[in-house]
Tab-separated table of C-alpha atoms in Angstrom:
chain	number	residue	atom	x	y	z
W	24	UNK	CA	-3.107	-11.481	-68.509
W	25	UNK	CA	-4.936	-9.528	-71.211
W	26	UNK	CA	-2.390	-6.709	-71.238
W	27	UNK	CA	1.278	-7.038	-70.300
W	28	UNK	CA	2.116	-4.070	-68.067
W	29	UNK	CA	5.594	-2.574	-67.935
W	30	UNK	CA	6.942	0.337	-65.975
W	31	UNK	CA	8.295	3.346	-67.850
W	32	UNK	CA	11.649	2.851	-66.094
W	33	UNK	CA	11.964	-0.618	-67.637
W	34	UNK	CA	11.802	0.716	-71.216
W	35	UNK	CA	15.074	1.566	-72.929
W	36	UNK	CA	15.236	4.479	-75.380
W	37	UNK	CA	14.661	2.195	-78.366
W	38	UNK	CA	11.617	0.521	-76.726
W	39	UNK	CA	13.444	-2.552	-75.485
W	40	UNK	CA	12.111	-4.269	-72.362
W	41	UNK	CA	13.627	-7.319	-70.688
W	42	UNK	CA	11.196	-9.376	-68.597
W	43	UNK	CA	12.286	-11.607	-65.726
W	44	UNK	CA	10.312	-13.267	-62.925
W	45	UNK	CA	6.541	-13.655	-62.942
W	46	UNK	CA	5.831	-11.827	-66.181
W	47	UNK	CA	8.570	-13.679	-68.050
W	48	UNK	CA	7.204	-16.974	-66.772
W	49	UNK	CA	3.651	-16.033	-67.745
W	50	UNK	CA	4.714	-14.982	-71.259
W	51	UNK	CA	6.653	-18.229	-71.773
W	52	UNK	CA	4.425	-20.745	-70.041
W	53	UNK	CA	0.868	-19.433	-70.189
W	54	UNK	CA	0.881	-17.309	-73.345
W	55	UNK	CA	3.464	-19.729	-74.868
W	56	UNK	CA	5.051	-16.859	-76.743
W	57	UNK	CA	8.063	-17.548	-78.927
W	58	UNK	CA	10.532	-15.347	-80.818
W	59	UNK	CA	8.400	-13.316	-83.229
W	60	UNK	CA	5.187	-13.492	-81.124
W	61	UNK	CA	3.269	-10.265	-80.690
W	62	UNK	CA	1.742	-9.247	-77.348
W	63	UNK	CA	-0.471	-6.415	-76.220
W	64	UNK	CA	1.582	-4.223	-73.904
W	65	UNK	CA	0.778	-1.196	-71.744
W	66	UNK	CA	3.042	1.318	-70.047
W	67	UNK	CA	1.826	1.780	-66.466
W	68	UNK	CA	-0.124	5.077	-66.291
W	69	UNK	CA	0.729	5.597	-69.957
W	70	UNK	CA	-0.088	4.447	-73.480
W	71	UNK	CA	-0.929	1.023	-74.858
W	72	UNK	CA	0.988	-0.654	-77.687
W	73	UNK	CA	2.403	-3.850	-79.149
W	74	UNK	CA	5.444	-5.854	-78.107
W	75	UNK	CA	7.348	-8.320	-80.303
W	76	UNK	CA	9.393	-11.047	-78.659
W	77	UNK	CA	12.932	-10.609	-80.038
W	78	UNK	CA	14.767	-13.194	-77.926
W	79	UNK	CA	14.221	-15.682	-75.100
W	80	UNK	CA	17.286	-16.718	-73.095
W	81	UNK	CA	16.717	-18.872	-70.017
W	82	UNK	CA	14.262	-16.926	-67.877
W	83	UNK	CA	14.659	-13.619	-69.741
W	84	UNK	CA	12.222	-12.487	-72.409
W	85	UNK	CA	13.386	-9.620	-74.646
W	86	UNK	CA	10.692	-7.429	-76.143
W	87	UNK	CA	10.699	-4.663	-78.744
W	88	UNK	CA	7.783	-2.394	-77.806
W	89	UNK	CA	6.026	0.391	-79.637
W	90	UNK	CA	3.539	2.416	-77.637
W	91	UNK	CA	1.486	3.964	-80.392
W	92	UNK	CA	-1.943	3.801	-78.705
W	93	UNK	CA	-3.345	6.617	-76.598
W	94	UNK	CA	-3.244	6.279	-72.807
W	95	UNK	CA	-6.612	4.964	-71.599
W	96	UNK	CA	-8.921	7.606	-70.103
W	97	UNK	CA	-9.017	7.886	-66.334
W	98	UNK	CA	-12.299	6.235	-65.203
W	99	UNK	CA	-15.090	8.744	-64.493
W	100	UNK	CA	-15.890	7.081	-61.157
W	101	UNK	CA	-14.147	7.732	-57.829
W	102	UNK	CA	-14.784	5.913	-54.587
W	103	UNK	CA	-15.037	6.973	-50.962
W	104	UNK	CA	-15.080	3.656	-49.132
W	105	UNK	CA	-15.458	2.933	-45.429
W	106	UNK	CA	-12.512	0.594	-44.923
W	107	UNK	CA	-13.707	-3.030	-45.015
W	108	UNK	CA	-12.179	-5.909	-43.050
W	109	UNK	CA	-8.588	-6.618	-44.168
W	110	UNK	CA	-9.539	-9.932	-45.839
W	111	UNK	CA	-12.266	-8.220	-47.853
W	112	UNK	CA	-10.036	-5.254	-48.753
W	113	UNK	CA	-7.301	-7.626	-49.943
W	114	UNK	CA	-9.799	-9.223	-52.334
W	115	UNK	CA	-11.110	-5.863	-53.546
W	116	UNK	CA	-7.923	-4.264	-54.935
W	117	UNK	CA	-7.825	-6.189	-58.192
W	118	UNK	CA	-11.597	-5.989	-58.630
W	119	UNK	CA	-11.604	-2.198	-58.150
W	120	UNK	CA	-8.798	-1.762	-60.676
W	121	UNK	CA	-10.565	-4.063	-63.151
W	122	UNK	CA	-13.954	-2.347	-62.872
W	123	UNK	CA	-12.268	1.059	-63.190
W	124	UNK	CA	-11.911	3.604	-60.410
W	125	UNK	CA	-9.887	6.841	-60.603
W	126	UNK	CA	-9.259	7.492	-56.917
W	127	UNK	CA	-9.970	5.265	-53.924
W	128	UNK	CA	-10.316	7.120	-50.621
W	129	UNK	CA	-10.357	4.698	-47.699
W	130	UNK	CA	-11.838	6.153	-44.591
W	131	UNK	CA	-13.044	5.488	-41.102
W	132	UNK	CA	-16.695	5.307	-39.997
W	133	UNK	CA	-18.510	4.487	-36.777
W	134	UNK	CA	-18.945	0.869	-37.824
W	135	UNK	CA	-15.322	0.413	-38.957
W	136	UNK	CA	-12.936	-1.208	-36.463
W	137	UNK	CA	-9.816	0.914	-35.916
W	138	UNK	CA	-7.470	-2.067	-36.253
W	139	UNK	CA	-8.455	-2.462	-39.918
W	140	UNK	CA	-6.109	0.482	-40.574
W	141	UNK	CA	-3.116	-1.497	-39.312
W	142	UNK	CA	-3.612	-4.170	-41.968
W	143	UNK	CA	-0.722	-5.103	-44.257
W	144	UNK	CA	-2.998	-4.953	-47.278
W	145	UNK	CA	-2.989	-1.133	-47.107
W	146	UNK	CA	0.782	-0.940	-47.608
W	147	UNK	CA	1.551	0.615	-50.991
W	148	UNK	CA	4.002	-2.159	-51.930
W	149	UNK	CA	1.440	-4.886	-51.124
W	150	UNK	CA	-1.557	-3.364	-52.842
W	151	UNK	CA	0.337	-2.530	-56.055
W	152	UNK	CA	0.483	-6.088	-57.344
W	153	UNK	CA	-3.266	-6.817	-57.118
W	154	UNK	CA	-4.047	-3.358	-58.550
W	155	UNK	CA	-1.809	-4.075	-61.571
W	156	UNK	CA	-3.365	-7.532	-61.901
W	157	UNK	CA	-6.825	-5.935	-62.167
W	158	UNK	CA	-5.606	-3.396	-64.749
W	159	UNK	CA	-3.941	-6.118	-66.790
W	160	UNK	CA	-7.209	-8.094	-66.740
W	161	UNK	CA	-9.231	-5.078	-67.907
W	162	UNK	CA	-6.605	-3.839	-70.417
W	163	UNK	CA	-6.113	-0.569	-68.586
W	164	UNK	CA	-2.900	1.175	-67.541
W	165	UNK	CA	-4.245	3.753	-65.070
W	166	UNK	CA	-3.381	2.727	-61.529
W	167	UNK	CA	-6.100	3.939	-59.139
W	168	UNK	CA	-4.822	6.579	-56.717
W	169	UNK	CA	-5.261	5.282	-53.198
W	170	UNK	CA	-5.456	7.551	-50.183
W	171	UNK	CA	-6.019	6.388	-46.633
W	172	UNK	CA	-7.835	9.038	-44.566
W	173	UNK	CA	-8.366	7.893	-41.006
W	174	UNK	CA	-10.894	10.611	-40.197
W	175	UNK	CA	-14.095	10.915	-42.191
W	176	UNK	CA	-15.173	14.340	-40.924
W	177	UNK	CA	-12.126	16.449	-41.900
W	178	UNK	CA	-11.939	14.551	-45.188
W	179	UNK	CA	-15.535	15.410	-46.071
W	180	UNK	CA	-15.486	18.952	-44.673
W	181	UNK	CA	-12.069	20.146	-45.790
W	182	UNK	CA	-10.755	18.075	-48.664
W	183	UNK	CA	-13.495	16.770	-50.944
W	184	UNK	CA	-14.206	20.095	-52.662
W	185	UNK	CA	-10.583	20.402	-53.622
W	186	UNK	CA	-10.195	16.770	-54.693
W	187	UNK	CA	-13.496	16.508	-56.570
W	188	UNK	CA	-14.720	20.009	-57.416
W	189	UNK	CA	-17.036	19.005	-60.261
W	190	UNK	CA	-18.167	15.530	-59.248
W	191	UNK	CA	-21.729	14.495	-58.720
W	192	UNK	CA	-21.734	12.845	-55.287
W	193	UNK	CA	-23.809	9.835	-54.331
W	194	UNK	CA	-24.068	7.954	-51.095
W	195	UNK	CA	-25.338	4.382	-51.053
W	196	UNK	CA	-27.192	3.122	-48.012
W	197	UNK	CA	-30.244	0.944	-47.359
W	198	UNK	CA	-31.765	4.020	-45.662
W	199	UNK	CA	-32.580	5.551	-49.059
W	200	UNK	CA	-35.115	4.715	-51.766
W	201	UNK	CA	-33.924	6.637	-54.854
W	202	UNK	CA	-32.236	4.455	-57.468
W	203	UNK	CA	-28.588	4.835	-58.460
W	204	UNK	CA	-29.567	5.063	-62.117
W	205	UNK	CA	-32.085	7.864	-61.662
W	206	UNK	CA	-29.538	9.959	-59.782
W	207	UNK	CA	-26.567	9.299	-62.051
W	208	UNK	CA	-28.656	9.933	-65.167
W	209	UNK	CA	-29.891	13.280	-63.862
W	210	UNK	CA	-26.557	14.961	-64.567
W	211	UNK	CA	-23.723	13.588	-66.675
W	212	UNK	CA	-20.069	13.854	-65.685
W	213	UNK	CA	-17.830	12.381	-63.059
W	214	UNK	CA	-19.218	10.599	-60.020
W	215	UNK	CA	-17.930	10.207	-56.491
W	216	UNK	CA	-19.594	7.214	-54.798
W	217	UNK	CA	-19.549	6.848	-51.015
W	218	UNK	CA	-20.023	3.261	-49.827
W	219	UNK	CA	-20.476	2.585	-46.133
W	220	UNK	CA	-19.272	-0.248	-43.927
W	221	UNK	CA	-20.960	-3.587	-43.288
W	222	UNK	CA	-23.940	-2.384	-41.240
W	223	UNK	CA	-24.181	0.952	-43.066
W	224	UNK	CA	-23.272	4.572	-42.345
W	225	UNK	CA	-24.533	5.965	-39.041
W	226	UNK	CA	-27.284	8.595	-39.025
W	227	UNK	CA	-24.685	11.231	-38.123
W	228	UNK	CA	-22.478	10.198	-41.052
W	229	UNK	CA	-25.386	10.202	-43.507
W	230	UNK	CA	-26.395	13.702	-42.382
W	231	UNK	CA	-22.842	14.980	-42.750
W	232	UNK	CA	-22.455	13.480	-46.230
W	233	UNK	CA	-25.844	14.864	-47.298
W	234	UNK	CA	-24.872	18.337	-46.050
W	235	UNK	CA	-21.800	18.093	-48.269
W	236	UNK	CA	-23.658	17.419	-51.474
W	237	UNK	CA	-24.139	13.658	-51.438
W	238	UNK	CA	-27.463	12.334	-52.734
W	239	UNK	CA	-28.593	9.193	-50.950
W	240	UNK	CA	-29.353	6.225	-53.185
W	241	UNK	CA	-30.252	2.600	-52.643
W	242	UNK	CA	-28.954	-0.532	-54.301
W	243	UNK	CA	-32.356	-2.167	-53.803
W	244	UNK	CA	-34.071	-4.198	-51.122
W	245	UNK	CA	-31.369	-6.874	-50.734
W	246	UNK	CA	-28.515	-6.291	-48.291
W	247	UNK	CA	-25.218	-7.470	-49.757
W	248	UNK	CA	-21.908	-8.317	-48.114
W	249	UNK	CA	-19.565	-5.394	-48.500
W	250	UNK	CA	-17.312	-6.851	-51.226
W	251	UNK	CA	-20.315	-7.915	-53.301
W	252	UNK	CA	-21.960	-4.526	-52.726
W	253	UNK	CA	-18.892	-2.596	-53.916
W	254	UNK	CA	-18.701	-4.558	-57.171
W	255	UNK	CA	-22.479	-4.303	-57.693
W	256	UNK	CA	-22.668	-0.551	-57.033
W	257	UNK	CA	-19.659	0.399	-59.163
W	258	UNK	CA	-20.914	-1.789	-62.019
W	259	UNK	CA	-24.325	-0.132	-61.961
W	260	UNK	CA	-22.767	3.352	-61.805
W	261	UNK	CA	-20.502	2.584	-64.786
W	262	UNK	CA	-23.450	1.132	-66.676
W	263	UNK	CA	-25.640	4.142	-65.899
W	264	UNK	CA	-22.902	6.491	-67.176
W	265	UNK	CA	-22.373	4.440	-70.346
W	266	UNK	CA	-26.108	3.962	-71.094
W	267	UNK	CA	-27.977	6.898	-69.564
A	18	UNK	CA	-27.014	-12.542	-40.151
A	19	UNK	CA	-29.864	-10.293	-41.252
A	20	UNK	CA	-32.423	-13.091	-41.242
A	21	UNK	CA	-32.265	-16.224	-39.105
A	22	UNK	CA	-33.118	-19.161	-41.366
A	23	UNK	CA	-34.786	-22.302	-40.036
A	24	UNK	CA	-35.883	-25.423	-41.801
A	25	UNK	CA	-39.567	-26.351	-41.818
A	26	UNK	CA	-38.694	-29.678	-40.175
A	27	UNK	CA	-37.250	-27.796	-37.189
A	28	UNK	CA	-40.538	-26.039	-36.398
A	29	UNK	CA	-42.922	-27.708	-33.972
A	30	UNK	CA	-46.695	-27.358	-34.462
A	31	UNK	CA	-46.858	-24.412	-32.056
A	32	UNK	CA	-43.990	-22.579	-33.808
A	33	UNK	CA	-41.271	-23.615	-31.388
A	34	UNK	CA	-37.717	-23.908	-32.705
A	35	UNK	CA	-34.684	-24.967	-30.688
A	36	UNK	CA	-31.353	-23.721	-32.036
A	37	UNK	CA	-28.051	-25.448	-31.336
A	38	UNK	CA	-24.601	-25.104	-32.951
A	39	UNK	CA	-23.626	-22.190	-35.183
A	40	UNK	CA	-26.952	-20.388	-35.215
A	41	UNK	CA	-27.350	-20.665	-31.451
A	42	UNK	CA	-23.837	-19.279	-30.971
A	43	UNK	CA	-24.506	-16.428	-33.396
A	44	UNK	CA	-27.770	-15.493	-31.678
A	45	UNK	CA	-26.130	-15.523	-28.245
A	46	UNK	CA	-22.710	-14.047	-29.019
A	47	UNK	CA	-23.088	-11.797	-32.047
A	48	UNK	CA	-26.715	-10.661	-31.818
A	49	UNK	CA	-26.439	-10.844	-27.990
A	50	UNK	CA	-30.060	-11.869	-27.778
A	51	UNK	CA	-31.568	-12.564	-24.375
A	52	UNK	CA	-34.874	-13.993	-23.192
A	53	UNK	CA	-37.549	-11.716	-24.654
A	54	UNK	CA	-35.427	-10.527	-27.617
A	55	UNK	CA	-37.129	-10.472	-31.010
A	56	UNK	CA	-35.377	-11.662	-34.166
A	57	UNK	CA	-36.295	-11.662	-37.828
A	58	UNK	CA	-36.740	-15.276	-38.883
A	59	UNK	CA	-37.381	-16.996	-42.203
A	60	UNK	CA	-38.528	-20.502	-43.012
A	61	UNK	CA	-36.284	-21.891	-45.768
A	62	UNK	CA	-38.214	-21.681	-49.076
A	63	UNK	CA	-41.156	-20.329	-47.100
A	64	UNK	CA	-42.479	-17.250	-45.305
A	65	UNK	CA	-40.725	-14.639	-43.183
A	66	UNK	CA	-41.733	-13.830	-39.606
A	67	UNK	CA	-40.622	-12.924	-36.087
A	68	UNK	CA	-39.064	-15.095	-33.408
A	69	UNK	CA	-39.069	-14.352	-29.683
A	70	UNK	CA	-36.390	-15.893	-27.506
A	71	UNK	CA	-38.294	-17.827	-24.791
A	72	UNK	CA	-35.379	-19.547	-23.048
A	73	UNK	CA	-31.607	-19.970	-23.258
A	74	UNK	CA	-30.119	-23.035	-21.579
A	75	UNK	CA	-26.426	-23.722	-22.102
A	76	UNK	CA	-25.968	-23.835	-25.884
A	77	UNK	CA	-29.672	-24.148	-26.707
A	78	UNK	CA	-31.781	-21.175	-27.725
A	79	UNK	CA	-35.563	-21.672	-27.627
A	80	UNK	CA	-37.629	-19.563	-29.973
A	81	UNK	CA	-41.356	-18.970	-30.395
A	82	UNK	CA	-41.838	-18.149	-34.071
A	83	UNK	CA	-44.735	-16.739	-36.031
A	84	UNK	CA	-44.411	-16.780	-39.779
A	85	UNK	CA	-46.967	-14.175	-40.748
A	86	UNK	CA	-45.091	-12.592	-43.672
A	87	UNK	CA	-45.496	-13.778	-47.257
A	88	UNK	CA	-42.761	-15.966	-48.754
A	89	UNK	CA	-40.376	-13.754	-50.758
A	90	UNK	CA	-40.885	-13.852	-54.530
A	91	UNK	CA	-38.577	-16.106	-56.527
A	92	UNK	CA	-36.024	-13.803	-58.221
A	93	UNK	CA	-36.866	-13.040	-61.868
A	94	UNK	CA	-33.308	-13.853	-62.981
A	95	UNK	CA	-31.932	-17.313	-63.787
A	96	UNK	CA	-28.342	-18.148	-64.650
A	97	UNK	CA	-26.700	-20.455	-67.155
A	98	UNK	CA	-23.061	-20.379	-66.082
A	99	UNK	CA	-20.043	-22.049	-67.631
A	100	UNK	CA	-18.562	-23.699	-64.558
A	101	UNK	CA	-15.744	-21.538	-63.151
A	102	UNK	CA	-12.632	-22.850	-61.384
A	103	UNK	CA	-13.539	-24.557	-58.077
A	104	UNK	CA	-12.012	-21.763	-55.961
A	105	UNK	CA	-14.078	-19.161	-57.797
A	106	UNK	CA	-17.259	-21.260	-57.667
A	107	UNK	CA	-16.822	-21.758	-53.916
A	108	UNK	CA	-16.749	-17.970	-53.485
A	109	UNK	CA	-19.757	-17.444	-55.758
A	110	UNK	CA	-22.450	-19.495	-53.962
A	111	UNK	CA	-23.189	-16.987	-51.228
A	112	UNK	CA	-22.909	-14.044	-53.614
A	113	UNK	CA	-25.365	-15.602	-56.082
A	114	UNK	CA	-27.869	-16.315	-53.315
A	115	UNK	CA	-27.478	-12.772	-51.956
A	116	UNK	CA	-27.910	-11.035	-55.318
A	117	UNK	CA	-30.925	-13.239	-56.086
A	118	UNK	CA	-31.024	-16.011	-58.666
A	119	UNK	CA	-33.891	-18.476	-59.146
A	120	UNK	CA	-32.078	-21.344	-60.877
A	121	UNK	CA	-28.348	-21.832	-61.434
A	122	UNK	CA	-27.474	-24.166	-64.305
A	123	UNK	CA	-23.790	-25.037	-64.274
A	124	UNK	CA	-22.528	-26.291	-67.567
A	125	UNK	CA	-19.511	-27.242	-69.601
A	126	UNK	CA	-17.991	-25.165	-72.402
A	127	UNK	CA	-14.924	-25.462	-74.643
A	128	UNK	CA	-12.892	-23.299	-72.286
A	129	UNK	CA	-13.981	-25.106	-69.103
A	130	UNK	CA	-11.601	-27.779	-67.772
A	131	UNK	CA	-13.390	-31.114	-67.230
A	132	UNK	CA	-11.873	-31.598	-63.786
A	133	UNK	CA	-13.813	-28.596	-62.468
A	134	UNK	CA	-16.833	-30.924	-62.358
A	135	UNK	CA	-15.114	-33.179	-59.825
A	136	UNK	CA	-14.809	-30.351	-57.310
A	137	UNK	CA	-16.174	-30.787	-53.793
A	138	UNK	CA	-17.844	-27.387	-53.955
A	139	UNK	CA	-20.514	-28.801	-56.290
A	140	UNK	CA	-21.710	-31.322	-53.691
A	141	UNK	CA	-25.225	-30.431	-52.517
A	142	UNK	CA	-24.264	-30.712	-48.834
A	143	UNK	CA	-21.266	-28.388	-49.272
A	144	UNK	CA	-22.945	-25.691	-51.324
A	145	UNK	CA	-26.005	-25.478	-49.072
A	146	UNK	CA	-24.280	-23.605	-46.262
A	147	UNK	CA	-22.901	-20.744	-48.390
A	148	UNK	CA	-26.210	-20.499	-50.267
A	149	UNK	CA	-28.091	-20.114	-46.966
A	150	UNK	CA	-25.490	-17.588	-45.785
A	151	UNK	CA	-26.182	-15.454	-48.856
A	152	UNK	CA	-29.955	-15.694	-48.353
A	153	UNK	CA	-29.622	-14.780	-44.702
A	154	UNK	CA	-27.527	-11.727	-45.681
A	155	UNK	CA	-30.118	-10.590	-48.242
A	156	UNK	CA	-33.169	-11.470	-46.084
A	157	UNK	CA	-34.456	-14.018	-48.564
A	158	UNK	CA	-35.650	-17.577	-47.988
A	159	UNK	CA	-35.657	-18.933	-51.550
A	160	UNK	CA	-32.741	-21.303	-52.041
A	161	UNK	CA	-31.534	-21.145	-55.655
A	162	UNK	CA	-32.123	-24.400	-57.515
A	163	UNK	CA	-28.779	-25.724	-58.696
A	164	UNK	CA	-28.432	-28.133	-61.590
A	165	UNK	CA	-25.142	-29.419	-62.946
A	166	UNK	CA	-25.382	-30.212	-66.677
A	167	UNK	CA	-22.104	-31.535	-68.013
A	168	UNK	CA	-23.081	-31.106	-71.658
A	169	UNK	CA	-24.009	-27.683	-72.990
A	170	UNK	CA	-25.481	-28.802	-76.333
A	171	UNK	CA	-28.231	-31.175	-75.113
A	172	UNK	CA	-29.037	-28.722	-72.326
A	173	UNK	CA	-29.571	-25.852	-74.772
A	174	UNK	CA	-31.246	-27.928	-77.492
A	175	UNK	CA	-33.505	-30.173	-75.450
A	176	UNK	CA	-34.121	-28.730	-71.997
A	177	UNK	CA	-34.141	-24.927	-71.948
A	178	UNK	CA	-37.554	-24.530	-73.593
A	179	UNK	CA	-39.100	-26.729	-70.947
A	180	UNK	CA	-37.227	-25.151	-68.039
A	181	UNK	CA	-37.635	-21.525	-69.159
A	182	UNK	CA	-40.514	-21.325	-71.642
A	183	UNK	CA	-41.205	-17.594	-71.215
A	184	UNK	CA	-37.797	-16.180	-70.368
A	185	UNK	CA	-36.014	-13.534	-72.322
A	186	UNK	CA	-32.551	-15.009	-72.985
A	187	UNK	CA	-29.333	-13.032	-73.007
A	188	UNK	CA	-25.787	-14.118	-73.592
A	189	UNK	CA	-22.900	-11.990	-72.335
A	190	UNK	CA	-19.639	-12.000	-74.233
A	191	UNK	CA	-17.047	-9.412	-75.256
A	192	UNK	CA	-17.899	-10.345	-78.872
A	193	UNK	CA	-21.103	-8.265	-78.699
A	194	UNK	CA	-21.798	-4.527	-78.589
A	195	UNK	CA	-25.450	-4.233	-77.483
A	196	UNK	CA	-25.867	-3.187	-73.860
A	197	UNK	CA	-27.483	-5.399	-71.231
A	198	UNK	CA	-29.866	-2.596	-70.286
A	199	UNK	CA	-31.133	-1.972	-73.801
A	200	UNK	CA	-31.900	-5.662	-74.251
A	201	UNK	CA	-33.491	-6.254	-70.852
A	202	UNK	CA	-35.594	-3.112	-71.147
A	203	UNK	CA	-36.945	-4.128	-74.552
A	204	UNK	CA	-39.271	-6.719	-73.031
A	205	UNK	CA	-40.182	-7.081	-69.377
A	206	UNK	CA	-40.431	-10.409	-67.590
A	207	UNK	CA	-38.048	-13.107	-66.491
A	208	UNK	CA	-34.501	-13.288	-67.777
A	209	UNK	CA	-32.138	-16.175	-68.357
A	210	UNK	CA	-28.525	-14.938	-68.466
A	211	UNK	CA	-25.786	-17.097	-70.011
A	212	UNK	CA	-22.299	-16.218	-68.751
A	213	UNK	CA	-19.293	-17.851	-70.380
A	214	UNK	CA	-16.007	-19.071	-68.954
A	215	UNK	CA	-12.830	-17.071	-68.387
A	216	UNK	CA	-11.798	-16.515	-72.013
A	217	UNK	CA	-15.390	-16.381	-73.294
A	218	UNK	CA	-17.736	-18.700	-75.179
A	219	UNK	CA	-16.341	-20.216	-78.384
A	220	UNK	CA	-17.739	-19.107	-81.750
A	221	UNK	CA	-19.570	-22.432	-82.026
A	222	UNK	CA	-21.155	-21.965	-78.592
A	223	UNK	CA	-22.219	-18.394	-79.359
A	224	UNK	CA	-23.846	-19.515	-82.618
A	225	UNK	CA	-25.692	-22.325	-80.860
A	226	UNK	CA	-26.951	-20.039	-78.090
A	227	UNK	CA	-28.024	-17.403	-80.620
A	228	UNK	CA	-29.921	-20.037	-82.628
A	229	UNK	CA	-31.784	-20.882	-79.428
A	230	UNK	CA	-33.042	-17.420	-78.739
A	231	UNK	CA	-30.177	-15.798	-76.838
A	232	UNK	CA	-29.426	-12.147	-77.632
A	233	UNK	CA	-25.737	-11.312	-77.361
A	234	UNK	CA	-24.894	-8.422	-75.033
A	235	UNK	CA	-21.717	-6.843	-73.739
A	236	UNK	CA	-20.756	-5.744	-70.253
A	237	UNK	CA	-18.596	-2.985	-71.751
A	238	UNK	CA	-15.028	-2.651	-72.927
A	239	UNK	CA	-13.347	-3.942	-69.758
A	240	UNK	CA	-12.719	-7.682	-69.384
A	241	UNK	CA	-13.431	-8.826	-65.835
A	242	UNK	CA	-12.374	-11.935	-63.951
A	243	UNK	CA	-15.198	-14.410	-63.956
A	244	UNK	CA	-16.350	-13.941	-60.326
A	245	UNK	CA	-16.354	-10.152	-60.700
A	246	UNK	CA	-18.144	-10.441	-64.044
A	247	UNK	CA	-20.922	-12.633	-62.617
A	248	UNK	CA	-21.653	-10.169	-59.795
A	249	UNK	CA	-21.465	-7.194	-62.179
A	250	UNK	CA	-23.734	-8.719	-64.833
A	251	UNK	CA	-26.402	-9.980	-62.423
A	252	UNK	CA	-26.435	-6.631	-60.604
A	253	UNK	CA	-26.965	-4.735	-63.848
A	254	UNK	CA	-29.706	-7.158	-64.953
A	255	UNK	CA	-31.527	-6.780	-61.619
A	256	UNK	CA	-31.139	-3.023	-61.795
A	257	UNK	CA	-32.419	-2.903	-65.377
A	258	UNK	CA	-35.491	-4.955	-64.376
A	259	UNK	CA	-36.172	-2.763	-61.332
A	260	UNK	CA	-35.599	0.576	-63.141
A	261	UNK	CA	-36.410	0.060	-66.825
């Protein structure tokens, strides 16, 4: 835990927070904090600051927090992802939050099985914990917005322009040759990355995405499993934005 | 399975291979191959070619193979990795093989627990299957060489020059500011990447690595979990080599 995350509703007017449960246990047993210890704290979707341990009684840790840092910037990368298998998606939440993604749109595709959408891991209350875990790891407070859109076509045709009016759009698929870097570097600003399912987007889907402003790019000659590919692609996009 | 991998010892003089077990099942049930079907095949650590299914009897698939492609090149990236927790290491084998690593040196560090070295996942017979799975995914045949070196200091001081005489050496740690790309781009050729444990290399370890030719680089401001960091760093290094 590189940043202790607290919800705005947990903070009293004077900046007092009382931790119980997992976070209290972590602060006492892993960080071995004692009265007087200082911790890095972040308000979920808000600013970062410092917390001082003022008291520890049984399983309750009392903190005096001051949130004097600025809220972290929302990451300049958004993701349109063909929903992976539930086991893979469950592993991805914390990694996506740690790498830094503004919005995650999960969508259908020809090579996505419909039953993936029934998975527990998509439930807001079950994905929140791994998302916060990833943020805490990366010292961020901005919870990625997650939207589940069961139909790719209406999403692409009717909603993307409104959701991402100014984004450069890229589409990764082994069908293309252009590099991610070359395309991202060509125009600065925010990026929407579309990543297909295991087995790739269909020809129909690629055409539709291209017609709606997506530039096709390739990750290179090696085909990666979808969880590895997502981490690899987002890392390269972030790197290309940071070091054009 | 994007490439069916067979061992040289399984190939008869005329190029016949008989599959049983997992690969036979995969060919019959997932690829739904029938007599006459053609498959992409690779000889482990050797060339790539085509296989034609000549007969299927019960659980045995007979193939006639011709290995007329060149053996894939050994990846230009080697890894010196502070041994992660066993659960993380078990997940990394296939990802490392898929991304492409020539040699994997697993080593100790101040922030590595000694008991990690007792883990089953380090056993050659248990890591081979996930390594081959990663190669098969990425259509490669070159099995990464794995060496377990329990002591970092003698490894760095006495063996690296012999193992990697011409490699550019980089060392990733949040302590540095220089970007991976800038450093990789500065001189082409093979790269040895040193990735520290969860919590980073110690000051002593960083000094030692720097004295032995490693340039310190940073992945950026976000701290990632060690499995995510390994995939992110190797992807950026490969990308920087491919698109300088």
